[in-house]
Amino acid sequence: RKEVEQDPGPFNVPEGATVAFNCTYSNSASQSFFWYRQDCRKEPKLLMSVYSSGNEDGRFTAQLNRASQYISLLIRDSKLSDSATYLCVVNHSGTSYGKLTFGQGTILTVHP
Amino acid sequence: GAVVSQHPSRVICKSGTSVKIECRSLDFQATTMFWYRQFPKQSLMLMATSNEGSKATYEQGVEKDKFLINHASLTLSTLTVTSAHPEDSSFYICSAKREGDIQYFGAGTRLSVL
């Protein structure tokens, strides 16, 4: 089983649509969780951290379910500029130096 | 603006040559930096953790003699791909932690070995 596993995608949605991505992680001792976005041939950029209580940043909502070891990202009112690969990222405990494990990414394409 | 600077952004070299990639933290000190590699249509894979003033920690399957890491100062880590071959062609990205567990990435180096 992969340490971090995401929806395979790709997702192809019209502008204005709501889209949700899911992610599961295998290490129950994981401590920190993030969503990054990566544009084609560019470096990953932090989209948002994910907290147990759930958090929202504008059109983006992230949720964490520790019991199910499940993370989600919801994008409302999709824009063309949201087209990118979305990476689920987990920091496993016991690594004080902050080793991150990346999911394989989910490709989102928003079309007019 | 950029938090982590990576140079060069693009390298094309002949097989057998060595290539050095620099990663700098801007306006903050990074005792730990990370080096990743990403092949087309795949996610980032951690190669090694670079520790200032000590030896790097390599992930399983990564040859330490081939991928030399030096972290001589609190703002600079370098990755040298020695005797590069076509199979080393990839996108190499560094990162550094600035606060908490959040990592900021350099813009990456696209290496093409002919």
Coordinates of C-alpha atoms in Angstrom, one line a residue:
Chain A
R1 CA 0.0 0.0 0.0
K2 CA 1.3 3.5 -0.9
E3 CA 2.1 5.8 2.0
V4 CA -0.1 8.5 0.5
E5 CA -2.7 7.7 -2.0
Q6 CA -4.9 10.0 -4.0
D7 CA -7.8 9.8 -6.5
P8 CA -6.2 8.9 -9.8
G9 CA -8.1 11.5 -11.8
P10 CA -7.9 13.3 -14.1
F11 CA -10.8 15.6 -13.3
N12 CA -12.2 17.6 -16.2
V13 CA -14.9 20.1 -15.0
P14 CA -16.6 23.3 -16.3
E15 CA -16.0 26.7 -14.8
G16 CA -18.1 27.2 -11.8
A17 CA -18.3 23.6 -10.8
T18 CA -17.5 22.2 -7.4
V19 CA -14.9 19.4 -7.3
A20 CA -13.6 17.3 -4.5
F21 CA -10.3 15.4 -4.1
N22 CA -9.6 12.6 -1.7
C23 CA -6.5 11.3 -0.2
T24 CA -5.6 8.5 2.3
Y25 CA -2.4 8.0 4.2
S26 CA -1.1 4.8 5.8
N27 CA 0.8 6.0 8.8
S28 CA -1.5 6.6 11.7
A29 CA 1.2 8.5 13.5
S30 CA 1.4 11.2 10.8
Q31 CA 1.2 14.7 12.2
S32 CA 1.0 17.3 9.5
F33 CA -1.0 17.5 6.3
F34 CA -0.9 19.8 3.4
W35 CA -2.3 20.4 -0.1
Y36 CA 0.1 21.7 -2.6
R37 CA -0.6 22.6 -6.2
Q38 CA 1.9 22.1 -9.0
D39 CA 1.6 23.7 -12.4
C40 CA 3.0 22.0 -15.4
R41 CA 6.9 21.9 -15.3
K42 CA 6.9 24.1 -12.2
E43 CA 7.7 23.6 -8.5
P44 CA 4.9 22.7 -6.0
K45 CA 3.4 25.6 -4.1
L46 CA 1.6 25.4 -0.8
L47 CA -2.1 25.7 -1.2
M48 CA -3.1 25.2 2.4
S49 CA -2.3 23.2 5.5
V50 CA -5.0 20.8 6.8
Y51 CA -6.1 20.9 10.4
S52 CA -8.2 18.4 12.4
S53 CA -11.0 21.0 12.8
G54 CA -11.1 21.6 9.0
N55 CA -10.2 24.9 7.5
E56 CA -11.3 27.1 4.7
D57 CA -9.5 29.6 2.5
G58 CA -11.8 31.4 0.1
R59 CA -13.1 28.8 -2.4
F60 CA -11.0 26.0 -0.9
T61 CA -11.9 23.8 2.0
A62 CA -9.7 21.1 3.5
Q63 CA -10.7 18.5 5.9
L64 CA -8.9 15.8 7.9
N65 CA -10.4 12.6 9.4
R66 CA -7.7 11.1 11.6
A67 CA -9.8 8.0 12.5
S68 CA -10.2 7.1 8.8
Q69 CA -6.8 8.5 7.8
Y70 CA -8.4 10.6 5.1
I71 CA -7.9 14.1 3.8
S72 CA -10.0 16.0 1.4
L73 CA -9.9 19.2 -0.6
L74 CA -13.0 20.9 -1.9
I75 CA -12.9 23.6 -4.6
R76 CA -16.0 25.6 -5.1
D77 CA -16.8 27.8 -8.1
S78 CA -13.9 26.5 -10.1
K79 CA -11.8 28.9 -12.2
L80 CA -9.8 28.3 -15.3
S81 CA -6.7 29.2 -13.2
D82 CA -7.4 26.3 -10.9
S83 CA -6.2 23.9 -13.6
A84 CA -3.2 22.2 -12.1
T85 CA -2.0 19.0 -10.3
Y86 CA -3.0 18.9 -6.7
L87 CA -0.7 17.0 -4.4
C88 CA -1.7 15.6 -1.0
V89 CA 1.3 15.8 1.3
V90 CA 1.9 14.2 4.7
N91 CA 4.6 14.6 7.4
H92 CA 5.1 11.4 9.3
S93 CA 5.9 11.6 12.9
G94 CA 9.3 10.6 14.3
T95 CA 11.0 12.7 11.7
S96 CA 11.9 15.9 13.5
Y97 CA 13.6 17.2 10.4
G98 CA 10.3 17.3 8.6
K99 CA 10.3 14.6 5.9
L100 CA 7.3 14.9 3.6
T101 CA 5.7 12.2 1.6
F102 CA 3.8 13.2 -1.6
G103 CA 0.8 11.5 -3.2
Q104 CA 1.0 10.9 -6.9
G105 CA -1.2 13.9 -7.6
T106 CA -4.6 14.5 -9.1
I107 CA -4.8 16.5 -12.3
L108 CA -7.6 19.0 -12.6
T109 CA -8.6 20.7 -15.8
V110 CA -11.2 23.4 -15.7
H111 CA -12.7 24.3 -19.1
P112 CA -14.8 27.2 -20.2
Chain B
G1 CA 8.5 36.7 -3.6
A2 CA 10.6 33.6 -3.7
V3 CA 11.6 32.1 -0.4
V4 CA 14.0 29.5 -1.8
S5 CA 16.2 30.1 -4.8
Q6 CA 17.5 27.3 -7.0
H7 CA 20.0 27.5 -9.8
P8 CA 20.4 26.7 -12.6
S9 CA 16.9 26.2 -13.9
R10 CA 17.9 24.2 -16.9
V11 CA 21.0 22.1 -17.7
I12 CA 21.8 20.2 -20.8
C13 CA 25.0 18.2 -20.6
K14 CA 26.9 15.3 -22.1
S15 CA 26.9 11.9 -20.6
G16 CA 29.7 11.5 -18.1
T17 CA 29.9 15.1 -16.9
S18 CA 29.0 16.3 -13.4
V19 CA 26.4 18.9 -12.7
K20 CA 26.1 21.0 -9.6
I21 CA 22.7 22.5 -8.5
E22 CA 22.5 25.2 -5.8
C23 CA 19.7 25.8 -3.4
R24 CA 19.6 28.9 -1.3
S25 CA 17.2 30.0 1.4
L26 CA 16.4 33.7 1.1
D27 CA 16.2 35.8 4.3
F28 CA 16.1 32.9 6.6
Q29 CA 18.4 30.2 7.9
A30 CA 17.7 26.6 7.0
T31 CA 19.5 23.9 9.0
T32 CA 17.7 21.3 7.0
M33 CA 17.0 21.3 3.3
F34 CA 15.5 18.5 1.1
W35 CA 16.3 17.3 -2.4
Y36 CA 13.6 15.7 -4.5
R37 CA 13.5 14.2 -8.0
Q38 CA 10.4 14.1 -10.2
F39 CA 10.1 12.1 -13.4
P40 CA 7.5 12.9 -16.0
K41 CA 3.9 12.2 -14.8
Q42 CA 5.1 11.1 -11.4
S43 CA 5.1 12.7 -8.0
L44 CA 8.1 14.1 -6.1
M45 CA 10.3 11.5 -4.6
L46 CA 12.6 12.5 -1.7
M47 CA 16.2 11.8 -2.5
A48 CA 18.0 13.0 0.6
T49 CA 17.8 15.3 3.6
S50 CA 20.6 17.9 3.7
N51 CA 21.8 18.8 7.2
E52 CA 24.0 21.8 7.8
G53 CA 27.4 20.8 9.1
S54 CA 26.8 17.1 8.9
K55 CA 26.3 14.3 6.4
A56 CA 23.2 14.1 4.3
T57 CA 20.7 11.4 5.0
Y58 CA 19.8 9.5 1.8
E59 CA 16.6 7.7 1.1
Q60 CA 16.7 4.0 0.2
G61 CA 17.9 3.3 -3.3
V62 CA 19.6 6.7 -3.8
E63 CA 23.4 6.4 -4.3
K64 CA 25.2 8.7 -2.1
D65 CA 28.4 8.6 -4.2
K66 CA 26.5 9.6 -7.3
F67 CA 24.4 12.4 -5.7
L68 CA 26.8 14.4 -3.6
I69 CA 25.2 16.8 -1.2
N70 CA 27.0 19.6 0.6
H71 CA 25.3 21.9 3.1
A72 CA 28.2 24.1 4.2
S73 CA 26.2 27.1 5.4
L74 CA 22.8 27.8 6.9
T75 CA 21.6 29.2 3.6
L76 CA 23.1 27.0 0.9
S77 CA 22.9 23.4 0.0
T78 CA 24.3 21.9 -3.2
L79 CA 23.5 18.7 -5.1
T80 CA 26.1 17.4 -7.5
V81 CA 25.1 14.7 -9.9
T82 CA 28.4 13.0 -10.7
S83 CA 29.1 11.3 -14.0
A84 CA 25.5 12.0 -15.2
H85 CA 23.9 9.5 -17.6
P86 CA 20.7 9.8 -19.6
E87 CA 18.7 8.0 -17.0
D88 CA 19.5 10.8 -14.5
S89 CA 17.6 13.2 -16.7
S90 CA 14.8 14.5 -14.5
F91 CA 13.4 17.5 -12.6
Y92 CA 15.4 18.1 -9.4
I93 CA 13.7 20.3 -6.7
C94 CA 15.0 21.5 -3.4
S95 CA 13.0 22.7 -0.4
A96 CA 13.6 24.2 3.0
K97 CA 11.5 24.6 6.1
R98 CA 10.8 28.1 7.1
E99 CA 8.3 27.7 9.9
G100 CA 6.7 24.6 11.4
D101 CA 6.4 21.8 9.0
I102 CA 5.7 23.9 5.9
Q103 CA 8.3 23.4 3.2
Y104 CA 9.0 26.0 0.4
F105 CA 10.3 24.8 -2.8
G106 CA 12.9 26.1 -5.2
A107 CA 11.8 26.6 -8.8
G108 CA 13.5 23.3 -9.8
T109 CA 16.3 22.3 -12.2
R110 CA 15.5 20.4 -15.3
L111 CA 18.4 18.2 -16.2
S112 CA 18.8 16.7 -19.6
V113 CA 21.7 14.3 -20.1
L114 CA 22.5 13.6 -23.8

